[in-house]
């Protein structure tokens, strides 16, 4: 868990334009750290996104990936 936490902390401090790209990067990196896992599900939400005429709230993306071991 410590390795995954450190990875998340590092990645979340690095600007990325699309949440989808960040979700894929996190999935790939987590799998490299713990190759024995069968699946990963990641949900990322951006609070108050800088979108013109956005009515508030958040935007988000979920990515679920299964691995053949």
Coordinates of C-alpha atoms in Angstrom, one line a residue:
X1 CA 0.0 0.0 0.0
X2 CA 2.9 2.4 0.7
X3 CA 4.2 2.0 -2.8
X4 CA 0.8 2.7 -4.3
X5 CA 0.2 5.7 -2.0
X6 CA 3.6 7.2 -3.0
X7 CA 2.8 6.7 -6.7
X8 CA -0.6 8.4 -6.3
X9 CA 0.9 11.3 -4.4
X10 CA 3.6 11.8 -7.1
X11 CA 1.2 11.5 -10.0
X12 CA -1.5 13.8 -8.4
X13 CA 1.2 16.6 -8.1
X14 CA 2.0 16.4 -11.8
X15 CA -0.4 18.4 -14.1
X16 CA -2.2 16.3 -16.8
X17 CA -4.7 17.8 -19.2
X18 CA -7.1 14.9 -19.3
X19 CA -8.4 12.8 -16.4
X20 CA -8.6 9.8 -18.7
X21 CA -4.8 10.0 -19.4
X22 CA -4.1 10.2 -15.6
X23 CA -6.4 7.1 -15.0
X24 CA -4.6 5.1 -17.6
X25 CA -1.1 6.1 -16.3
X26 CA -2.1 5.2 -12.8
X27 CA -3.5 1.8 -13.8
X28 CA -0.3 1.0 -15.8
X29 CA 2.0 2.1 -12.9
X30 CA 0.1 0.3 -10.2
X31 CA 0.2 -2.9 -12.3
X32 CA 3.9 -2.6 -12.6
X33 CA 4.2 -2.3 -8.8
X34 CA 1.9 -5.2 -8.0
X35 CA 1.7 -7.6 -10.9
X36 CA -0.1 -10.3 -9.0
X37 CA -3.4 -8.3 -9.0
X38 CA -6.3 -9.3 -11.1
X39 CA -8.1 -6.0 -11.7
X40 CA -7.9 -2.3 -10.9
X41 CA -10.8 0.2 -10.7
X42 CA -9.9 3.9 -10.5
X43 CA -12.3 6.8 -10.1
X44 CA -10.9 10.4 -10.3
X45 CA -13.0 13.5 -9.7
X46 CA -12.0 17.1 -10.3
X47 CA -13.9 19.5 -8.0
X48 CA -14.9 22.8 -9.6
X49 CA -13.3 22.2 -13.0
X50 CA -12.3 25.2 -15.1
X51 CA -15.0 24.6 -17.7
X52 CA -16.7 27.7 -19.2
X53 CA -20.4 27.8 -18.2
X54 CA -20.0 24.8 -15.9
X55 CA -22.8 24.8 -13.4
X56 CA -20.7 23.7 -10.5
X57 CA -20.1 20.3 -8.9
X58 CA -17.4 18.1 -10.4
X59 CA -16.4 16.1 -13.4
X60 CA -14.9 12.6 -13.3
X61 CA -13.8 9.5 -15.0
X62 CA -13.7 5.8 -14.0
X63 CA -11.5 3.2 -15.5
X64 CA -11.7 -0.5 -14.7
X65 CA -9.0 -2.9 -16.1
X66 CA -8.7 -6.6 -15.7
X67 CA -5.4 -8.5 -16.2
X68 CA -4.6 -12.0 -17.3
X69 CA -2.1 -13.5 -15.0

